[in-house]
């Protein structure tokens, strides 16, 4: 064991400060800000569906990049690493603990996809990892951790989610409408893009573990916050605003 | 995977099992905590208490490890309690909403009796 002061260290600054409700501050231009302001946070215990731990890894063999280099690049370039159908908009402050990252995505399930505007809280960020936590209405309820670590002298980049579908509609979507496959495609895209930056072409290793196969029926009412439904219902309002020239 | 920097001991107290945690709770602590949890669960113990008095640090992956322990406890119909958390980590438990399922207490006696 190392001799360190117990519990209170400057690493504690890596955690977001406690919040009851999310507040979106300086949203980037082009980001649709819906279903985030005023929402509470939901963790792996508060969602509806089966709880899954999904781990996506890519080895950066031959890359001259430390763990810290990779995570710094990841934080700085998070939006450009995402695919076109899942846009991330960090606040102007960047990927920092307590900041809110807006997400504008398109989910499968109907021709052209279903638009969803949501976001996540940057729950934790240090120089080796950053984690996000979902709000009410997000397709998932839980955490996503983006990290890097050293494995036998090679830097490995990893995305690990610990989450369940937030409500019955999302659970159905993940299981039967291609939501789960889309999620896997997105994280493969991010990791291969990250590896590509370092000149590495490699396979993404995926491991999925069902941590809890129970459905939490007492959370079925989470559907009232469903961001896909709310984004869709909001479409006429957005169209009217565009028509009359209001932001 | 980060290097594990954790030591655990398991002891029985008034029918409950206490896991003393010394060091850091992160992804690398998964094996140590899982082993301690298995040991603590033997004999049909219904209350498992995590002693965080000597916790040095916990990151977000560590919170994830605790979630998986909690799910195992729920599956075994066990209560999972904790004590010894600093104010900072009590806030983290509230932020991540772990406090809704893990009982947080100020003393071992309260956590064991709960």
mmCIF file of C-alpha atoms in Angstrom, chain B:
data_model
loop_
_atom_site.group_PDB
_atom_site.id
_atom_site.type_symbol
_atom_site.label_atom_id
_atom_site.label_comp_id
_atom_site.label_asym_id
_atom_site.label_seq_id
_atom_site.Cartn_x
_atom_site.Cartn_y
_atom_site.Cartn_z
ATOM 1 C CA UNK B 1 -6.178 -2.398 -16.451
ATOM 2 C CA UNK B 2 -4.846 -0.225 -13.618
ATOM 3 C CA UNK B 3 -2.796 -1.907 -10.913
ATOM 4 C CA UNK B 4 -4.755 -3.176 -7.949
ATOM 5 C CA UNK B 5 -4.003 -1.242 -4.801
ATOM 6 C CA UNK B 6 -6.466 -2.734 -2.388
ATOM 7 C CA UNK B 7 -6.495 -5.102 0.559
ATOM 8 C CA UNK B 8 -9.607 -6.589 2.091
ATOM 9 C CA UNK B 9 -10.368 -8.552 5.220
ATOM 10 C CA UNK B 10 -13.645 -10.219 6.077
ATOM 11 C CA UNK B 11 -14.895 -10.601 9.631
ATOM 12 C CA UNK B 12 -18.158 -11.653 11.224
ATOM 13 C CA UNK B 13 -19.908 -9.277 13.586
ATOM 14 C CA UNK B 14 -23.207 -10.176 15.246
ATOM 15 C CA UNK B 15 -24.443 -12.312 12.372
ATOM 16 C CA UNK B 16 -23.383 -9.850 9.689
ATOM 17 C CA UNK B 17 -20.178 -9.867 7.680
ATOM 18 C CA UNK B 18 -17.949 -6.819 7.488
ATOM 19 C CA UNK B 19 -15.553 -6.300 4.575
ATOM 20 C CA UNK B 20 -12.743 -3.950 5.591
ATOM 21 C CA UNK B 21 -11.436 -2.116 2.545
ATOM 22 C CA UNK B 22 -7.968 -0.560 2.567
ATOM 23 C CA UNK B 23 -6.694 1.233 -0.515
ATOM 24 C CA UNK B 24 -8.305 2.143 -3.811
ATOM 25 C CA UNK B 25 -11.583 1.029 -5.326
ATOM 26 C CA UNK B 26 -11.251 1.054 -9.108
ATOM 27 C CA UNK B 27 -11.611 -1.441 -11.946
ATOM 28 C CA UNK B 28 -8.584 -3.352 -10.684
ATOM 29 C CA UNK B 29 -10.314 -3.876 -7.327
ATOM 30 C CA UNK B 30 -12.975 -6.047 -8.935
ATOM 31 C CA UNK B 31 -11.306 -9.394 -8.198
ATOM 32 C CA UNK B 32 -10.395 -8.514 -4.601
ATOM 33 C CA UNK B 33 -13.860 -7.222 -3.781
ATOM 34 C CA UNK B 34 -15.575 -10.104 -5.554
ATOM 35 C CA UNK B 35 -13.496 -12.620 -3.604
ATOM 36 C CA UNK B 36 -14.218 -10.814 -0.338
ATOM 37 C CA UNK B 37 -17.915 -10.701 -1.186
ATOM 38 C CA UNK B 38 -17.977 -14.444 -1.860
ATOM 39 C CA UNK B 39 -16.258 -15.117 1.448
ATOM 40 C CA UNK B 40 -18.629 -12.787 3.265
ATOM 41 C CA UNK B 41 -21.662 -14.457 1.701
ATOM 42 C CA UNK B 42 -20.835 -17.913 2.978
ATOM 43 C CA UNK B 43 -23.134 -19.401 5.586
ATOM 44 C CA UNK B 44 -26.266 -17.582 4.495
ATOM 45 C CA UNK B 45 -25.254 -14.187 5.835
ATOM 46 C CA UNK B 46 -28.059 -11.695 5.229
ATOM 47 C CA UNK B 47 -26.242 -8.422 5.933
ATOM 48 C CA UNK B 48 -22.916 -7.509 4.337
ATOM 49 C CA UNK B 49 -21.235 -4.311 5.459
ATOM 50 C CA UNK B 50 -18.454 -2.525 3.584
ATOM 51 C CA UNK B 51 -16.087 -0.586 5.833
ATOM 52 C CA UNK B 52 -14.689 2.362 3.882
ATOM 53 C CA UNK B 53 -12.809 3.961 6.785
ATOM 54 C CA UNK B 54 -9.452 3.309 5.101
ATOM 55 C CA UNK B 55 -10.574 3.991 1.549
ATOM 56 C CA UNK B 56 -7.900 6.035 -0.172
ATOM 57 C CA UNK B 57 -9.631 6.699 -3.448
ATOM 58 C CA UNK B 58 -12.523 5.565 -5.586
ATOM 59 C CA UNK B 59 -13.046 6.369 -9.256
ATOM 60 C CA UNK B 60 -16.059 5.897 -11.492
ATOM 61 C CA UNK B 61 -15.052 2.351 -12.407
ATOM 62 C CA UNK B 62 -15.005 1.607 -8.691
ATOM 63 C CA UNK B 63 -18.595 2.765 -8.458
ATOM 64 C CA UNK B 64 -19.363 0.288 -11.231
ATOM 65 C CA UNK B 65 -17.722 -2.507 -9.248
ATOM 66 C CA UNK B 66 -19.939 -1.658 -6.273
ATOM 67 C CA UNK B 67 -23.014 -1.779 -8.519
ATOM 68 C CA UNK B 68 -22.182 -5.335 -9.560
ATOM 69 C CA UNK B 69 -21.690 -6.353 -5.909
ATOM 70 C CA UNK B 70 -25.026 -4.785 -5.061
ATOM 71 C CA UNK B 71 -26.786 -6.745 -7.816
ATOM 72 C CA UNK B 72 -25.242 -9.958 -6.487
ATOM 73 C CA UNK B 73 -26.410 -9.087 -2.983
ATOM 74 C CA UNK B 74 -29.932 -8.401 -4.241
ATOM 75 C CA UNK B 75 -29.934 -11.712 -6.074
ATOM 76 C CA UNK B 76 -28.905 -13.460 -2.813
ATOM 77 C CA UNK B 77 -31.554 -11.471 -0.900
ATOM 78 C CA UNK B 78 -28.810 -9.846 1.169
ATOM 79 C CA UNK B 79 -28.631 -6.272 2.401
ATOM 80 C CA UNK B 80 -25.527 -4.343 1.452
ATOM 81 C CA UNK B 81 -24.594 -1.555 3.854
ATOM 82 C CA UNK B 82 -21.613 0.763 4.195
ATOM 83 C CA UNK B 83 -19.970 2.954 6.785
ATOM 84 C CA UNK B 84 -16.803 4.982 7.127
ATOM 85 C CA UNK B 85 -17.393 7.043 4.007
ATOM 86 C CA UNK B 86 -16.061 10.594 4.030
ATOM 87 C CA UNK B 87 -18.473 13.401 3.241
ATOM 88 C CA UNK B 88 -16.986 13.526 -0.251
ATOM 89 C CA UNK B 89 -17.811 9.895 -1.003
ATOM 90 C CA UNK B 90 -21.207 10.164 0.638
ATOM 91 C CA UNK B 91 -21.878 12.872 -1.943
ATOM 92 C CA UNK B 92 -20.618 10.590 -4.720
ATOM 93 C CA UNK B 93 -22.983 7.850 -3.559
ATOM 94 C CA UNK B 94 -25.823 10.394 -3.688
ATOM 95 C CA UNK B 95 -24.774 11.716 -7.091
ATOM 96 C CA UNK B 96 -24.649 8.216 -8.562
ATOM 97 C CA UNK B 97 -27.777 7.257 -6.623
ATOM 98 C CA UNK B 98 -26.084 4.246 -5.053
ATOM 99 C CA UNK B 99 -27.336 5.499 -1.695
ATOM 100 C CA UNK B 100 -30.850 4.486 -2.752
ATOM 101 C CA UNK B 101 -29.851 0.832 -2.569
ATOM 102 C CA UNK B 102 -26.793 0.703 -0.315
ATOM 103 C CA UNK B 103 -27.490 1.727 3.256
ATOM 104 C CA UNK B 104 -25.031 4.398 4.406
ATOM 105 C CA UNK B 105 -24.303 4.566 8.130
ATOM 106 C CA UNK B 106 -21.987 6.494 10.396
ATOM 107 C CA UNK B 107 -20.817 3.535 12.480
ATOM 108 C CA UNK B 108 -20.197 -0.164 12.192
ATOM 109 C CA UNK B 109 -22.728 -0.889 14.915
ATOM 110 C CA UNK B 110 -25.481 0.904 13.001
ATOM 111 C CA UNK B 111 -24.552 -0.721 9.692
ATOM 112 C CA UNK B 112 -24.471 -4.210 11.194
ATOM 113 C CA UNK B 113 -27.765 -3.756 13.025
ATOM 114 C CA UNK B 114 -29.639 -2.265 10.058
#
